PDB file of C-alpha atoms in Angstrom:
ATOM      1  CA  ASP K   1     -28.276 -38.694  28.283  1.00  0.00           C
ATOM      2  CA  ALA K   2     -29.993 -40.334  31.153  1.00  0.00           C
ATOM      3  CA  GLY K   3     -30.051 -43.782  30.314  1.00  0.00           C
ATOM      4  CA  ILE K   4     -33.994 -44.168  29.229  1.00  0.00           C
ATOM      5  CA  THR K   5     -35.433 -47.194  27.090  1.00  0.00           C
ATOM      6  CA  GLN K   6     -38.623 -48.128  26.605  1.00  0.00           C
ATOM      7  CA  SER K   7     -39.900 -51.293  25.560  1.00  0.00           C
ATOM      8  CA  PRO K   8     -41.730 -52.310  23.086  1.00  0.00           C
ATOM      9  CA  ARG K   9     -40.834 -49.730  20.430  1.00  0.00           C
ATOM     10  CA  HIS K  10     -43.888 -50.754  18.051  1.00  0.00           C
ATOM     11  CA  LYS K  11     -46.527 -52.962  18.786  1.00  0.00           C
ATOM     12  CA  VAL K  12     -49.661 -53.636  17.124  1.00  0.00           C
ATOM     13  CA  THR K  13     -52.816 -54.995  19.114  1.00  0.00           C
ATOM     14  CA  GLU K  14     -56.313 -55.691  19.244  1.00  0.00           C
ATOM     15  CA  THR K  15     -59.155 -53.987  20.848  1.00  0.00           C
ATOM     16  CA  GLY K  16     -59.959 -55.499  24.279  1.00  0.00           C
ATOM     17  CA  THR K  17     -56.330 -57.065  24.801  1.00  0.00           C
ATOM     18  CA  PRO K  18     -53.775 -56.229  27.732  1.00  0.00           C
ATOM     19  CA  VAL K  19     -50.842 -54.016  26.842  1.00  0.00           C
ATOM     20  CA  THR K  20     -47.526 -53.134  28.695  1.00  0.00           C
ATOM     21  CA  LEU K  21     -45.198 -50.548  28.197  1.00  0.00           C
ATOM     22  CA  ARG K  22     -41.946 -50.445  29.939  1.00  0.00           C
ATOM     23  CA  CYS K  23     -39.964 -47.674  30.605  1.00  0.00           C
ATOM     24  CA  HIS K  24     -36.085 -48.258  32.222  1.00  0.00           C
ATOM     25  CA  GLN K  25     -33.528 -45.834  33.629  1.00  0.00           C
ATOM     26  CA  THR K  26     -29.873 -46.384  34.383  1.00  0.00           C
ATOM     27  CA  GLU K  27     -29.427 -43.536  36.884  1.00  0.00           C
ATOM     28  CA  ASN K  28     -32.230 -43.829  39.331  1.00  0.00           C
ATOM     29  CA  HIS K  29     -33.661 -40.650  39.459  1.00  0.00           C
ATOM     30  CA  ARG K  30     -36.842 -40.081  41.602  1.00  0.00           C
ATOM     31  CA  TYR K  31     -39.635 -38.635  38.787  1.00  0.00           C
ATOM     32  CA  MET K  32     -40.629 -40.675  36.206  1.00  0.00           C
ATOM     33  CA  TYR K  33     -43.228 -39.798  33.740  1.00  0.00           C
ATOM     34  CA  TRP K  34     -45.557 -41.335  31.137  1.00  0.00           C
ATOM     35  CA  TYR K  35     -46.776 -39.181  28.107  1.00  0.00           C
ATOM     36  CA  ARG K  36     -48.911 -39.915  25.296  1.00  0.00           C
ATOM     37  CA  GLN K  37     -48.380 -37.642  22.091  1.00  0.00           C
ATOM     38  CA  ASP K  38     -51.342 -36.937  19.627  1.00  0.00           C
ATOM     39  CA  PRO K  39     -51.669 -34.992  16.637  1.00  0.00           C
ATOM     40  CA  GLY K  40     -53.122 -31.632  17.667  1.00  0.00           C
ATOM     41  CA  HIS K  41     -52.913 -32.575  21.221  1.00  0.00           C
ATOM     42  CA  GLY K  42     -49.230 -31.997  21.842  1.00  0.00           C
ATOM     43  CA  LEU K  43     -47.967 -34.158  24.957  1.00  0.00           C
ATOM     44  CA  ARG K  44     -50.444 -35.224  27.644  1.00  0.00           C
ATOM     45  CA  LEU K  45     -49.694 -36.639  30.909  1.00  0.00           C
ATOM     46  CA  ILE K  46     -50.921 -39.833  31.648  1.00  0.00           C
ATOM     47  CA  HIS K  47     -49.290 -40.887  34.947  1.00  0.00           C
ATOM     48  CA  TYR K  48     -46.014 -39.835  36.857  1.00  0.00           C
ATOM     49  CA  SER K  49     -44.187 -41.373  40.024  1.00  0.00           C
ATOM     50  CA  TYR K  50     -42.275 -40.023  42.358  1.00  0.00           C
ATOM     51  CA  GLY K  51     -40.540 -43.002  43.859  1.00  0.00           C
ATOM     52  CA  VAL K  52     -40.712 -46.830  44.251  1.00  0.00           C
ATOM     53  CA  LYS K  53     -45.036 -47.548  44.648  1.00  0.00           C
ATOM     54  CA  ASP K  54     -45.575 -43.717  44.986  1.00  0.00           C
ATOM     55  CA  THR K  55     -47.531 -42.805  41.591  1.00  0.00           C
ATOM     56  CA  ASP K  56     -50.186 -40.242  40.749  1.00  0.00           C
ATOM     57  CA  LYS K  57     -52.678 -39.381  37.866  1.00  0.00           C
ATOM     58  CA  GLY K  58     -52.428 -37.137  35.233  1.00  0.00           C
ATOM     59  CA  GLU K  59     -54.861 -35.237  32.834  1.00  0.00           C
ATOM     60  CA  VAL K  60     -55.435 -38.205  30.848  1.00  0.00           C
ATOM     61  CA  SER K  61     -55.335 -41.482  33.213  1.00  0.00           C
ATOM     62  CA  ASP K  62     -58.492 -43.271  32.578  1.00  0.00           C
ATOM     63  CA  GLY K  63     -57.781 -46.560  31.123  1.00  0.00           C
ATOM     64  CA  TYR K  64     -54.134 -46.678  32.152  1.00  0.00           C
ATOM     65  CA  SER K  65     -52.407 -48.035  35.354  1.00  0.00           C
ATOM     66  CA  VAL K  66     -49.068 -47.994  36.361  1.00  0.00           C
ATOM     67  CA  SER K  67     -46.640 -49.541  38.745  1.00  0.00           C
ATOM     68  CA  ARG K  68     -43.204 -48.583  40.143  1.00  0.00           C
ATOM     69  CA  SER K  69     -41.718 -51.705  42.182  1.00  0.00           C
ATOM     70  CA  LYS K  70     -38.219 -50.598  41.491  1.00  0.00           C
ATOM     71  CA  THR K  71     -36.379 -47.256  41.108  1.00  0.00           C
ATOM     72  CA  GLU K  72     -35.521 -48.184  37.654  1.00  0.00           C
ATOM     73  CA  ASP K  73     -38.659 -49.174  35.948  1.00  0.00           C
ATOM     74  CA  PHE K  74     -41.825 -47.763  35.482  1.00  0.00           C
ATOM     75  CA  LEU K  75     -44.264 -49.505  33.851  1.00  0.00           C
ATOM     76  CA  LEU K  76     -47.604 -48.538  31.810  1.00  0.00           C
ATOM     77  CA  THR K  77     -50.632 -50.907  31.459  1.00  0.00           C
ATOM     78  CA  LEU K  78     -53.801 -50.829  29.134  1.00  0.00           C
ATOM     79  CA  GLU K  79     -55.878 -53.310  31.296  1.00  0.00           C
ATOM     80  CA  SER K  80     -58.182 -53.543  28.157  1.00  0.00           C
ATOM     81  CA  ALA K  81     -56.703 -51.353  25.098  1.00  0.00           C
ATOM     82  CA  THR K  82     -59.135 -49.378  22.922  1.00  0.00           C
ATOM     83  CA  SER K  83     -58.650 -47.685  19.635  1.00  0.00           C
ATOM     84  CA  SER K  84     -58.701 -44.281  21.118  1.00  0.00           C
ATOM     85  CA  GLN K  85     -55.340 -45.328  22.761  1.00  0.00           C
ATOM     86  CA  THR K  86     -53.522 -45.943  19.482  1.00  0.00           C
ATOM     87  CA  SER K  87     -50.940 -43.357  20.171  1.00  0.00           C
ATOM     88  CA  VAL K  88     -46.955 -42.819  20.484  1.00  0.00           C
ATOM     89  CA  TYR K  89     -46.079 -42.774  24.122  1.00  0.00           C
ATOM     90  CA  PHE K  90     -43.438 -41.314  25.591  1.00  0.00           C
ATOM     91  CA  CYS K  91     -41.715 -41.863  29.226  1.00  0.00           C
ATOM     92  CA  ALA K  92     -39.427 -38.944  30.791  1.00  0.00           C
ATOM     93  CA  ILE K  93     -37.545 -38.466  33.690  1.00  0.00           C
ATOM     94  CA  SER K  94     -36.985 -35.296  35.558  1.00  0.00           C
ATOM     95  CA  GLU K  95     -33.328 -35.362  36.463  1.00  0.00           C
ATOM     96  CA  ASP K  96     -32.898 -34.936  40.446  1.00  0.00           C
ATOM     97  CA  ASN K  97     -30.171 -32.372  40.557  1.00  0.00           C
ATOM     98  CA  THR K  98     -31.063 -30.018  37.944  1.00  0.00           C
ATOM     99  CA  GLY K  99     -35.084 -30.856  37.135  1.00  0.00           C
ATOM    100  CA  GLU K 100     -33.634 -31.079  33.474  1.00  0.00           C
ATOM    101  CA  LEU K 101     -36.233 -33.264  31.304  1.00  0.00           C
ATOM    102  CA  PHE K 102     -35.260 -36.670  29.124  1.00  0.00           C
ATOM    103  CA  PHE K 103     -37.243 -38.621  27.211  1.00  0.00           C
ATOM    104  CA  GLY K 104     -37.110 -42.163  26.060  1.00  0.00           C
ATOM    105  CA  GLU K 105     -37.359 -43.102  22.180  1.00  0.00           C
ATOM    106  CA  GLY K 106     -41.139 -43.711  22.606  1.00  0.00           C
ATOM    107  CA  SER K 107     -43.570 -46.485  21.750  1.00  0.00           C
ATOM    108  CA  ARG K 108     -45.836 -46.466  18.807  1.00  0.00           C
ATOM    109  CA  LEU K 109     -48.748 -48.697  19.812  1.00  0.00           C
ATOM    110  CA  THR K 110     -51.784 -49.465  17.724  1.00  0.00           C
ATOM    111  CA  VAL K 111     -54.799 -50.730  18.608  1.00  0.00           C
ATOM    112  CA  LEU K 112     -57.077 -52.183  15.720  1.00  0.00           C
TER     113      LEU K 112
ATOM    114  CA  LYS V   1     -54.144 -24.374  34.688  1.00  0.00           C
ATOM    115  CA  ASN V   2     -52.165 -25.085  31.972  1.00  0.00           C
ATOM    116  CA  GLU V   3     -51.558 -22.200  29.382  1.00  0.00           C
ATOM    117  CA  VAL V   4     -48.479 -22.757  27.257  1.00  0.00           C
ATOM    118  CA  GLU V   5     -48.973 -21.057  23.955  1.00  0.00           C
ATOM    119  CA  GLN V   6     -46.439 -21.082  21.029  1.00  0.00           C
ATOM    120  CA  SER V   7     -46.125 -19.107  17.844  1.00  0.00           C
ATOM    121  CA  PRO V   8     -46.355 -19.518  15.107  1.00  0.00           C
ATOM    122  CA  GLN V   9     -47.770 -23.136  14.794  1.00  0.00           C
ATOM    123  CA  ASN V  10     -46.249 -23.578  11.728  1.00  0.00           C
ATOM    124  CA  LEU V  11     -42.892 -21.842   9.665  1.00  0.00           C
ATOM    125  CA  THR V  12     -41.274 -22.449   6.659  1.00  0.00           C
ATOM    126  CA  ALA V  13     -37.755 -20.222   6.007  1.00  0.00           C
ATOM    127  CA  GLN V  14     -35.398 -20.640   3.597  1.00  0.00           C
ATOM    128  CA  GLU V  15     -32.019 -21.719   4.566  1.00  0.00           C
ATOM    129  CA  GLY V  16     -29.902 -19.259   6.307  1.00  0.00           C
ATOM    130  CA  GLU V  17     -32.831 -17.130   7.527  1.00  0.00           C
ATOM    131  CA  PHE V  18     -33.024 -15.997  11.396  1.00  0.00           C
ATOM    132  CA  ILE V  19     -35.844 -18.070  12.893  1.00  0.00           C
ATOM    133  CA  THR V  20     -37.731 -16.724  16.054  1.00  0.00           C
ATOM    134  CA  ILE V  21     -40.464 -19.083  18.148  1.00  0.00           C
ATOM    135  CA  ASN V  22     -42.210 -17.652  20.529  1.00  0.00           C
ATOM    136  CA  CYS V  23     -43.974 -19.038  23.760  1.00  0.00           C
ATOM    137  CA  SER V  24     -45.873 -17.216  26.148  1.00  0.00           C
ATOM    138  CA  TYR V  25     -47.237 -18.861  29.634  1.00  0.00           C
ATOM    139  CA  SER V  26     -49.574 -17.452  32.200  1.00  0.00           C
ATOM    140  CA  VAL V  27     -48.603 -18.823  35.961  1.00  0.00           C
ATOM    141  CA  GLY V  28     -45.112 -18.551  37.727  1.00  0.00           C
ATOM    142  CA  ILE V  29     -42.920 -21.387  36.814  1.00  0.00           C
ATOM    143  CA  SER V  30     -39.529 -23.047  38.326  1.00  0.00           C
ATOM    144  CA  ALA V  31     -37.978 -23.205  34.582  1.00  0.00           C
ATOM    145  CA  LEU V  32     -39.045 -23.201  31.017  1.00  0.00           C
ATOM    146  CA  HIS V  33     -37.498 -25.787  28.580  1.00  0.00           C
ATOM    147  CA  TRP V  34     -37.316 -25.778  24.970  1.00  0.00           C
ATOM    148  CA  LEU V  35     -37.619 -29.581  23.493  1.00  0.00           C
ATOM    149  CA  GLN V  36     -36.865 -30.499  19.758  1.00  0.00           C
ATOM    150  CA  GLN V  37     -38.383 -33.351  17.982  1.00  0.00           C
ATOM    151  CA  HIS V  38     -37.660 -34.465  14.427  1.00  0.00           C
ATOM    152  CA  PRO V  39     -40.063 -36.018  12.181  1.00  0.00           C
ATOM    153  CA  GLY V  40     -40.821 -39.480  13.261  1.00  0.00           C
ATOM    154  CA  GLY V  41     -38.109 -38.905  15.890  1.00  0.00           C
ATOM    155  CA  GLY V  42     -37.583 -38.772  19.727  1.00  0.00           C
ATOM    156  CA  ILE V  43     -37.623 -35.950  21.835  1.00  0.00           C
ATOM    157  CA  VAL V  44     -34.201 -33.979  22.951  1.00  0.00           C
ATOM    158  CA  SER V  45     -33.812 -31.101  25.499  1.00  0.00           C
ATOM    159  CA  LEU V  46     -32.361 -28.079  24.030  1.00  0.00           C
ATOM    160  CA  PHE V  47     -32.507 -25.735  26.880  1.00  0.00           C
ATOM    161  CA  MET V  48     -33.595 -25.492  30.511  1.00  0.00           C
ATOM    162  CA  LEU V  49     -33.670 -21.897  31.694  1.00  0.00           C
ATOM    163  CA  SER V  50     -35.024 -19.776  34.462  1.00  0.00           C
ATOM    164  CA  SER V  51     -33.353 -16.581  33.524  1.00  0.00           C
ATOM    165  CA  GLY V  52     -31.771 -14.414  31.006  1.00  0.00           C
ATOM    166  CA  LYS V  53     -30.235 -16.175  28.131  1.00  0.00           C
ATOM    167  CA  LYS V  54     -28.517 -19.460  26.660  1.00  0.00           C
ATOM    168  CA  LYS V  55     -26.709 -20.288  23.595  1.00  0.00           C
ATOM    169  CA  HIS V  56     -25.899 -23.556  21.828  1.00  0.00           C
ATOM    170  CA  GLY V  57     -24.074 -23.177  18.633  1.00  0.00           C
ATOM    171  CA  ARG V  58     -26.674 -21.974  16.299  1.00  0.00           C
ATOM    172  CA  LEU V  59     -29.677 -21.674  18.856  1.00  0.00           C
ATOM    173  CA  ILE V  60     -30.207 -18.923  21.356  1.00  0.00           C
ATOM    174  CA  ALA V  61     -33.028 -19.254  24.050  1.00  0.00           C
ATOM    175  CA  THR V  62     -34.111 -16.079  26.090  1.00  0.00           C
ATOM    176  CA  ILE V  63     -36.696 -15.713  28.810  1.00  0.00           C
ATOM    177  CA  ASN V  64     -38.332 -12.660  30.613  1.00  0.00           C
ATOM    178  CA  ILE V  65     -40.054 -13.676  33.610  1.00  0.00           C
ATOM    179  CA  GLN V  66     -41.857 -10.342  34.252  1.00  0.00           C
ATOM    180  CA  GLU V  67     -43.620 -10.762  30.974  1.00  0.00           C
ATOM    181  CA  LYS V  68     -43.738 -14.652  30.856  1.00  0.00           C
ATOM    182  CA  HIS V  69     -42.428 -14.871  27.795  1.00  0.00           C
ATOM    183  CA  SER V  70     -39.570 -16.924  25.990  1.00  0.00           C
ATOM    184  CA  SER V  71     -37.976 -17.194  22.901  1.00  0.00           C
ATOM    185  CA  LEU V  72     -36.144 -19.384  20.711  1.00  0.00           C
ATOM    186  CA  HIS V  73     -34.222 -18.065  17.875  1.00  0.00           C
ATOM    187  CA  ILE V  74     -32.227 -19.781  15.270  1.00  0.00           C
ATOM    188  CA  THR V  75     -29.413 -18.406  13.513  1.00  0.00           C
ATOM    189  CA  ALA V  76     -27.999 -19.285   9.869  1.00  0.00           C
ATOM    190  CA  SER V  77     -31.082 -21.869   9.717  1.00  0.00           C
ATOM    191  CA  HIS V  78     -30.258 -25.226   8.008  1.00  0.00           C
ATOM    192  CA  PRO V  79     -32.646 -28.153   6.327  1.00  0.00           C
ATOM    193  CA  ARG V  80     -31.339 -30.208   9.302  1.00  0.00           C
ATOM    194  CA  ASP V  81     -33.177 -27.668  12.020  1.00  0.00           C
ATOM    195  CA  SER V  82     -36.478 -28.845  10.790  1.00  0.00           C
ATOM    196  CA  ALA V  83     -38.253 -30.379  13.251  1.00  0.00           C
ATOM    197  CA  VAL V  84     -40.961 -29.529  15.810  1.00  0.00           C
ATOM    198  CA  TYR V  85     -40.054 -27.304  18.702  1.00  0.00           C
ATOM    199  CA  ILE V  86     -41.863 -27.295  21.963  1.00  0.00           C
ATOM    200  CA  CYS V  87     -41.854 -24.879  24.810  1.00  0.00           C
ATOM    201  CA  VAL V  88     -42.727 -26.467  28.149  1.00  0.00           C
ATOM    202  CA  ARG V  89     -43.623 -25.122  31.434  1.00  0.00           C
ATOM    203  CA  ASN V  90     -42.283 -26.427  34.530  1.00  0.00           C
ATOM    204  CA  THR V  91     -43.810 -25.948  37.917  1.00  0.00           C
ATOM    205  CA  GLY V  92     -42.100 -27.790  40.697  1.00  0.00           C
ATOM    206  CA  ASN V  93     -42.178 -31.387  39.405  1.00  0.00           C
ATOM    207  CA  GLN V  94     -45.016 -30.525  36.742  1.00  0.00           C
ATOM    208  CA  PHE V  95     -44.459 -30.352  33.363  1.00  0.00           C
ATOM    209  CA  TYR V  96     -47.140 -28.443  30.832  1.00  0.00           C
ATOM    210  CA  PHE V  97     -46.222 -28.746  27.081  1.00  0.00           C
ATOM    211  CA  GLY V  98     -47.334 -26.434  24.441  1.00  0.00           C
ATOM    212  CA  THR V  99     -48.333 -27.984  21.151  1.00  0.00           C
ATOM    213  CA  GLY V 100     -45.381 -27.539  19.179  1.00  0.00           C
ATOM    214  CA  THR V 101     -44.209 -25.140  16.274  1.00  0.00           C
ATOM    215  CA  SER V 102     -43.296 -27.093  13.219  1.00  0.00           C
ATOM    216  CA  LEU V 103     -40.283 -25.292  11.312  1.00  0.00           C
ATOM    217  CA  THR V 104     -39.505 -26.616   7.766  1.00  0.00           C
ATOM    218  CA  VAL V 105     -36.140 -25.100   6.355  1.00  0.00           C
ATOM    219  CA  ILE V 106     -36.026 -24.938   2.697  1.00  0.00           C
ATOM    220  CA  PRO V 107     -32.390 -25.468   0.947  1.00  0.00           C
TER     221      PRO V 107
END
């Protein structure tokens, strides 16, 4: 367990509103990831970070931005939420020493 | 290019049966992971392996690097094993996911 918490766990919002999801880790691992999980698609990478202020895009990054101002926090922002962004979002970390992958509990976002 | 293929996509078994889930990938890897996700639940890492075989309780994971193939076996399956099992290819610090195998174990 890498001490990963996500917030909020559930959110319902309206189209066009901004949304920020937070991922917090307690062990200061370097690599953090945001994925979305949708039926039939499995987990798809949105953005990832390899250190403070170091981030890069994944395969489904359009409409999302991220920030990492502290090692322990990785924020995912939807600037203007759309219904296609209704999904379950998972944060993950790759443990520095072993490369083992650990996930947060997930955040279920519904955009009406 | 991500190509992580799992089979079968869906699997139903009777309690006590021996279960095998297969995973094939097309490029070299740093490691291969198996994850478990219960319905409506979070994602748990079961195994991370780069060669050979690992065992944890009733679960066994094997990998053949030359053939680019891994298997997850469950011995004496139980209804609580009902979950989605996800194979993940790991190259450097990038991870590529299969779409999962949904397992249902009937009492």
